[in-house]
Short mmCIF file of C-alpha atoms in Angstrom, two decimals:
data_model
loop_
_atom_site.label_atom_id
_atom_site.label_comp_id
_atom_site.label_asym_id
_atom_site.label_seq_id
_atom_site.Cartn_x
_atom_site.Cartn_y
_atom_site.Cartn_z
CA MET A 1 342.49 245.36 -97.46
CA ARG A 2 344.36 245.91 -94.02
CA ALA A 3 344.15 245.43 -90.37
CA PHE A 4 346.04 247.05 -87.58
CA ILE A 5 346.46 244.44 -85.15
CA PHE A 6 347.59 244.77 -81.02
CA PRO A 7 349.09 242.35 -78.60
CA GLY A 8 347.95 241.08 -75.38
CA GLN A 9 349.24 240.14 -72.38
CA GLY A 10 352.81 238.31 -72.22
CA SER A 11 354.04 240.88 -74.75
CA GLN A 12 355.32 243.37 -71.70
CA ALA A 13 359.25 243.35 -70.91
CA VAL A 14 361.56 245.71 -68.87
CA GLY A 15 362.71 248.49 -71.59
CA MET A 16 359.79 248.68 -73.49
CA GLY A 17 359.16 252.20 -74.96
CA ALA A 18 362.26 253.18 -73.50
CA ALA A 19 363.81 254.00 -77.06
CA LEU A 20 360.89 254.87 -78.92
CA ALA A 21 360.74 257.80 -75.98
CA ALA A 22 364.05 259.01 -76.31
CA ALA A 23 363.82 259.62 -79.94
CA SER A 24 360.47 260.38 -80.25
CA PRO A 25 357.95 263.43 -78.42
CA ALA A 26 354.91 261.96 -79.71
CA ALA A 27 355.67 258.74 -77.80
CA ARG A 28 357.20 260.56 -74.96
CA GLU A 29 353.58 262.54 -74.97
CA VAL A 30 351.94 259.19 -74.65
CA PHE A 31 353.58 257.89 -72.06
CA GLN A 32 352.93 261.19 -69.72
CA GLU A 33 349.08 260.97 -70.69
CA VAL A 34 349.39 257.27 -69.15
CA ASP A 35 350.97 258.52 -66.04
CA ASP A 36 349.14 261.63 -65.32
CA ALA A 37 345.85 259.29 -65.83
CA LEU A 38 347.23 256.78 -63.21
CA GLY A 39 348.73 259.09 -61.19
CA GLU A 40 352.20 257.24 -60.96
CA LYS A 41 355.34 256.75 -63.56
CA LEU A 42 354.09 253.65 -64.95
CA SER A 43 356.77 254.61 -67.79
CA ARG A 44 359.40 254.56 -65.46
CA LEU A 45 358.61 251.23 -64.63
CA MET A 46 357.99 250.01 -68.00
CA ALA A 47 361.81 251.25 -68.70
CA GLU A 48 363.59 250.28 -65.71
CA GLY A 49 361.28 247.88 -64.21
CA PRO A 50 361.81 246.25 -61.71
CA GLU A 51 360.44 243.08 -63.52
CA ASP A 52 358.28 241.60 -61.59
CA GLN A 53 356.46 244.55 -60.91
CA LEU A 54 355.75 244.84 -64.58
CA GLN A 55 354.66 241.13 -64.88
CA LEU A 56 351.62 242.33 -62.32
CA THR A 57 348.28 241.98 -64.16
CA ALA A 58 347.58 245.60 -63.00
CA ASN A 59 350.45 247.24 -64.17
CA ALA A 60 351.26 244.81 -67.47
CA GLN A 61 347.85 245.62 -69.48
CA PRO A 62 348.07 249.23 -69.68
CA ALA A 63 352.20 249.13 -70.25
CA ILE A 64 351.06 247.10 -72.92
CA MET A 65 348.60 249.44 -74.44
CA ALA A 66 350.51 252.75 -73.53
CA ASN A 67 353.70 250.86 -75.81
CA ALA A 68 351.48 250.12 -78.54
CA ILE A 69 349.48 253.16 -78.62
CA ALA A 70 353.08 255.50 -78.48
CA VAL A 71 354.01 253.12 -81.67
CA LEU A 72 350.61 254.32 -83.57
CA ARG A 73 351.10 257.90 -82.21
CA VAL A 74 354.82 258.22 -83.76
CA LEU A 75 353.21 256.79 -87.25
CA GLU A 76 350.48 259.19 -86.83
CA LYS A 77 352.29 262.49 -85.94
CA GLU A 78 355.83 261.95 -87.50
CA GLY A 79 355.00 259.82 -90.21
CA GLY A 80 351.85 261.33 -91.60
CA ILE A 81 349.99 257.79 -91.39
CA ARG A 82 346.16 258.25 -90.81
CA LEU A 83 344.49 255.04 -89.28
CA ALA A 84 341.56 255.56 -91.01
CA GLU A 85 342.93 255.85 -94.19
CA LYS A 86 345.46 253.16 -93.80
CA ALA A 87 343.64 250.45 -92.29
CA ASP A 88 339.81 248.94 -93.09
CA PHE A 89 339.92 247.03 -89.64
CA VAL A 90 341.19 246.86 -85.74
CA ALA A 91 341.45 244.09 -83.73
CA GLY A 92 343.50 243.34 -80.02
CA HIS A 93 344.06 240.11 -78.16
CA SER A 94 342.35 240.34 -74.86
CA LEU A 95 343.65 243.31 -72.97
CA GLY A 96 344.65 244.23 -77.00
CA GLU A 97 340.71 244.51 -78.01
CA TYR A 98 341.20 247.97 -75.68
CA THR A 99 344.26 249.05 -77.46
CA ALA A 100 342.33 248.74 -80.59
CA LEU A 101 339.73 250.73 -79.63
CA CYS A 102 341.81 253.71 -78.33
CA ALA A 103 343.54 253.37 -81.61
CA ALA A 104 340.16 253.72 -83.75
CA GLY A 105 338.82 256.55 -81.49
CA ALA A 106 336.34 254.82 -79.83
CA LEU A 107 338.22 255.13 -75.83
CA ASP A 108 340.22 258.34 -75.33
CA LEU A 109 344.04 257.47 -73.71
CA ALA A 110 343.51 258.13 -70.27
CA THR A 111 340.23 256.16 -70.26
CA THR A 112 341.86 253.49 -71.47
CA ALA A 113 344.45 252.85 -69.37
CA ARG A 114 342.43 253.43 -66.23
CA LEU A 115 339.76 250.92 -67.47
CA LEU A 116 343.10 248.22 -68.09
CA ARG A 117 344.38 248.80 -64.71
CA LEU A 118 341.22 248.46 -62.76
CA ARG A 119 340.61 245.35 -65.46
CA GLY A 120 344.27 244.39 -64.29
CA GLN A 121 343.11 244.56 -60.64
CA ALA A 122 339.59 243.28 -60.94
CA MET A 123 341.21 240.02 -62.57
CA GLN A 124 343.65 239.62 -59.87
CA ALA A 125 341.11 240.15 -57.33
CA ALA A 126 338.84 237.56 -58.77
CA VAL A 127 340.57 234.08 -57.48
CA PRO A 128 342.67 233.87 -54.82
CA VAL A 129 346.57 233.22 -56.11
CA GLY A 130 347.19 229.51 -56.06
CA GLN A 131 343.57 228.81 -57.04
CA GLY A 132 343.65 228.91 -60.38
CA ALA A 133 345.58 228.04 -63.14
CA MET A 134 346.27 228.32 -67.20
CA ALA A 135 348.15 226.20 -69.67
CA ALA A 136 349.20 226.21 -73.10
CA LEU A 137 348.41 223.36 -75.49
CA LEU A 138 350.69 222.90 -78.22
CA GLY A 139 349.95 220.86 -81.28
CA ALA A 140 346.20 220.74 -80.50
CA ASP A 141 343.34 222.64 -82.20
CA LEU A 142 340.55 224.22 -80.45
CA ALA A 143 338.38 220.66 -80.93
CA LYS A 144 341.44 218.86 -79.26
CA ALA A 145 341.45 221.15 -76.77
CA GLN A 146 337.96 221.24 -75.93
CA ALA A 147 338.16 217.78 -75.26
CA ILE A 148 341.02 217.77 -72.98
CA ALA A 149 339.50 220.43 -71.09
CA ASP A 150 335.93 218.30 -70.68
CA ALA A 151 337.90 215.45 -69.45
CA ALA A 152 340.53 217.12 -66.83
CA ALA A 153 337.35 219.25 -65.46
CA GLN A 154 335.67 216.84 -63.13
CA GLY A 155 333.24 219.16 -61.45
CA GLU A 156 335.46 221.79 -61.93
CA ILE A 157 335.91 224.64 -64.08
CA CYS A 158 338.06 223.78 -67.15
CA THR A 159 337.72 225.84 -70.38
CA VAL A 160 339.13 227.00 -73.53
CA ALA A 161 340.24 230.70 -72.72
CA ASN A 162 342.26 231.28 -76.17
CA ASP A 163 341.96 230.09 -79.59
CA ASN A 164 344.87 231.83 -80.93
CA ASP A 165 346.17 229.40 -83.44
CA PRO A 166 345.86 225.93 -85.43
CA SER A 167 348.60 225.22 -83.28
CA GLN A 168 348.34 226.91 -80.08
CA VAL A 169 345.19 226.64 -77.79
CA VAL A 170 344.92 228.20 -74.20
CA ILE A 171 342.90 226.21 -71.46
CA SER A 172 341.67 227.94 -68.34
CA GLY A 173 340.34 227.13 -64.50
CA ALA A 174 340.43 225.82 -61.26
CA ARG A 175 344.46 224.94 -60.28
CA ALA A 176 343.85 220.85 -59.99
CA ALA A 177 341.49 220.66 -63.07
CA ILE A 178 344.14 222.71 -65.50
CA GLU A 179 346.92 220.33 -64.16
CA ARG A 180 344.73 217.12 -64.47
CA ALA A 181 344.08 218.60 -67.94
CA VAL A 182 348.65 219.06 -68.43
CA GLU A 183 348.97 215.39 -67.71
CA ILE A 184 346.36 213.62 -70.23
CA ALA A 185 346.56 216.36 -73.03
CA LYS A 186 349.47 213.79 -74.65
CA ASP A 187 347.15 211.05 -74.85
CA HIS A 188 344.57 213.15 -76.05
CA GLY A 189 346.41 214.01 -79.12
CA ALA A 190 348.17 217.18 -77.94
CA LYS A 191 352.56 217.78 -78.14
CA ARG A 192 352.88 219.26 -75.25
CA ALA A 193 350.79 221.47 -72.69
CA LEU A 194 352.98 223.37 -70.14
CA LEU A 195 351.51 225.39 -67.34
CA LEU A 196 351.85 229.39 -68.10
CA PRO A 197 353.06 231.59 -65.59
CA VAL A 198 349.88 233.68 -65.08
CA SER A 199 348.59 235.32 -61.44
CA ALA A 200 344.89 234.09 -62.15
CA PRO A 201 342.88 232.07 -64.95
CA PHE A 202 341.94 234.40 -67.46
CA HIS A 203 338.82 234.51 -69.60
CA CYS A 204 336.88 231.60 -68.21
CA PRO A 205 333.77 231.47 -65.58
CA LEU A 206 335.99 232.13 -62.56
CA MET A 207 336.51 235.82 -63.61
CA GLN A 208 332.99 236.64 -63.25
CA PRO A 209 333.34 239.19 -60.14
CA ALA A 210 335.67 241.09 -63.10
CA ALA A 211 332.91 240.79 -65.54
CA ASP A 212 330.96 242.10 -63.02
CA ALA A 213 333.47 245.18 -61.94
CA MET A 214 334.23 245.69 -65.48
CA ALA A 215 330.40 246.34 -66.46
CA GLU A 216 329.99 249.27 -63.76
CA ALA A 217 333.35 250.87 -65.14
CA LEU A 218 332.36 250.87 -68.80
CA ALA A 219 328.48 252.14 -67.74
CA ALA A 220 330.43 255.22 -66.45
CA VAL A 221 332.59 255.59 -69.63
CA ALA A 222 331.82 257.34 -73.12
CA ILE A 223 332.84 255.16 -76.46
CA GLN A 224 332.29 256.51 -79.76
CA ALA A 225 331.66 254.95 -82.73
CA PRO A 226 335.58 253.90 -83.90
CA LEU A 227 337.14 255.46 -86.85
CA VAL A 228 337.26 251.53 -88.61
CA PRO A 229 334.99 248.72 -87.55
CA VAL A 230 336.69 246.49 -84.88
CA TYR A 231 337.19 242.57 -84.60
CA ALA A 232 335.81 241.50 -80.85
CA ASN A 233 337.25 238.79 -79.48
CA VAL A 234 334.09 237.01 -78.22
CA THR A 235 332.25 237.45 -81.61
CA ALA A 236 334.96 237.52 -84.24
CA ALA A 237 333.21 239.40 -86.19
CA PRO A 238 333.17 243.50 -86.85
CA VAL A 239 331.65 245.95 -84.68
CA SER A 240 331.15 249.65 -84.33
CA ASP A 241 327.77 250.10 -82.07
CA PRO A 242 329.15 251.69 -78.63
CA ASP A 243 326.74 249.97 -76.84
CA THR A 244 327.77 246.47 -78.41
CA ILE A 245 331.20 247.36 -78.00
CA ARG A 246 330.68 248.06 -74.45
CA ALA A 247 328.64 244.68 -73.76
CA LEU A 248 330.99 242.59 -75.55
CA LEU A 249 334.24 244.03 -73.65
CA VAL A 250 332.32 242.61 -70.10
CA GLU A 251 331.28 239.32 -71.93
CA GLN A 252 335.38 239.40 -73.12
CA VAL A 253 336.40 239.11 -69.20
CA THR A 254 334.64 235.53 -68.89
CA GLY A 255 334.87 234.88 -72.50
CA MET A 256 337.00 232.54 -74.78
CA VAL A 257 339.50 234.72 -77.07
CA ARG A 258 338.39 233.35 -80.58
CA TRP A 259 341.86 235.14 -82.12
CA ARG A 260 342.29 232.51 -84.61
CA GLU A 261 338.60 232.87 -86.03
CA SER A 262 339.11 236.70 -86.30
CA VAL A 263 342.17 236.72 -88.42
CA LEU A 264 340.05 234.19 -90.63
CA ALA A 265 337.21 235.89 -90.87
CA MET A 266 339.55 239.33 -91.57
CA PHE A 267 341.22 237.34 -94.06
CA ASP A 268 338.23 236.23 -95.51
CA ALA A 269 336.80 240.04 -95.59
CA GLY A 270 340.02 240.61 -98.00
CA VAL A 271 342.91 241.54 -95.05
CA THR A 272 345.33 240.37 -96.70
CA ASP A 273 347.69 242.78 -94.71
CA PHE A 274 348.20 242.77 -90.76
CA VAL A 275 350.41 244.99 -89.05
CA GLU A 276 351.17 244.46 -85.52
CA LEU A 277 351.73 247.29 -83.34
CA GLY A 278 354.11 247.31 -80.11
CA GLY A 279 354.64 243.49 -80.02
CA LYS A 280 356.12 240.80 -82.35
CA VAL A 281 353.64 238.00 -80.83
CA LEU A 282 350.45 237.95 -83.17
CA GLY A 283 352.78 238.59 -86.58
CA GLY A 284 353.77 234.84 -86.02
CA MET A 285 350.07 233.68 -84.93
CA VAL A 286 348.56 235.47 -88.17
CA LYS A 287 351.20 233.61 -90.61
CA ARG A 288 350.15 230.01 -89.15
CA ILE A 289 346.49 230.96 -89.18
CA ALA A 290 346.68 232.85 -92.88
CA PRO A 291 349.91 231.63 -94.40
CA ASP A 292 349.00 233.91 -97.65
CA ALA A 293 348.38 236.99 -95.74
CA VAL A 294 351.44 239.59 -95.12
CA ALA A 295 352.00 240.25 -91.46
CA THR A 296 354.31 242.93 -90.14
CA SER A 297 355.49 243.18 -86.12
CA VAL A 298 356.13 247.39 -85.68
CA VAL A 299 357.76 248.09 -82.34
CA SER A 300 361.28 250.14 -83.03
CA MET A 301 361.85 253.42 -84.69
CA ASP A 302 363.40 251.41 -87.80
CA ASP A 303 360.22 249.68 -87.69
CA ILE A 304 358.18 252.66 -88.02
CA GLU A 305 360.21 254.30 -90.81
CA ALA A 306 360.07 251.00 -92.67
CA LEU A 307 356.27 250.90 -92.40
CA VAL A 308 356.02 254.77 -93.55
CA LYS A 309 358.00 253.94 -96.78
CA ALA A 310 355.43 250.84 -97.27
CA LEU A 311 352.72 252.44 -96.65
#
């Protein structure tokens, strides 16, 4: 069995998608459709920068999605690969869940781009810059990370945001609490703790204003049943019902990304082949979570051609 998986924030880089667009009309169509949906040339920002603008959450989220969907469309239109025939499940990390839903036909591309632009803006606006923070705890599993967060909270928000893999958990919350967590992490058994260069504390209760904004936006869009089930971040379980998908996307804004559990659940369901489209971060996580699984990252035209031969 096979799952197509889609990356989250952090995989953006100036130049993303440029070579693919130069080589493929199918990729250019995706970037043009996203540009039209947003009413601006996001594709130019992706290709040329400046980097500080691309790093803004409101730009990075639709850009990462567009890049991954461009890879998928080249696979489909030029490689003759049909997702429904080659994938048993899809999943994505945080914003990647929207990409997965778009890939599986639950959301159309223009709607996905607009939702992610709004999601990025709402998450940025939810907490004033400087008041929130996130930190990666390396060499810490979920139990250690939870203990560190609890000890550092001292009445402030400090929670696990991303359970990425057995050796990397990300925490999120009020800046002072996160800084305390970084200071005490080694005492609680983590190898290292480092503040992340993010502009807001994602996936924690401080994001409630963004969750409210997404609830309103998602209520107004059509969601179809996906071609294959989507593993949801907040449940680490497959979902196909459109109303459930809508509710879980709202919950995801403040909830923990249960990526480690999602990969384990897919592996336990029989998935042995994980194909990451549009990034090179999740493949490494998959190998740390399920060492017996095969993980392939597909970004370039060469990657796509190799995958077509393998499938």
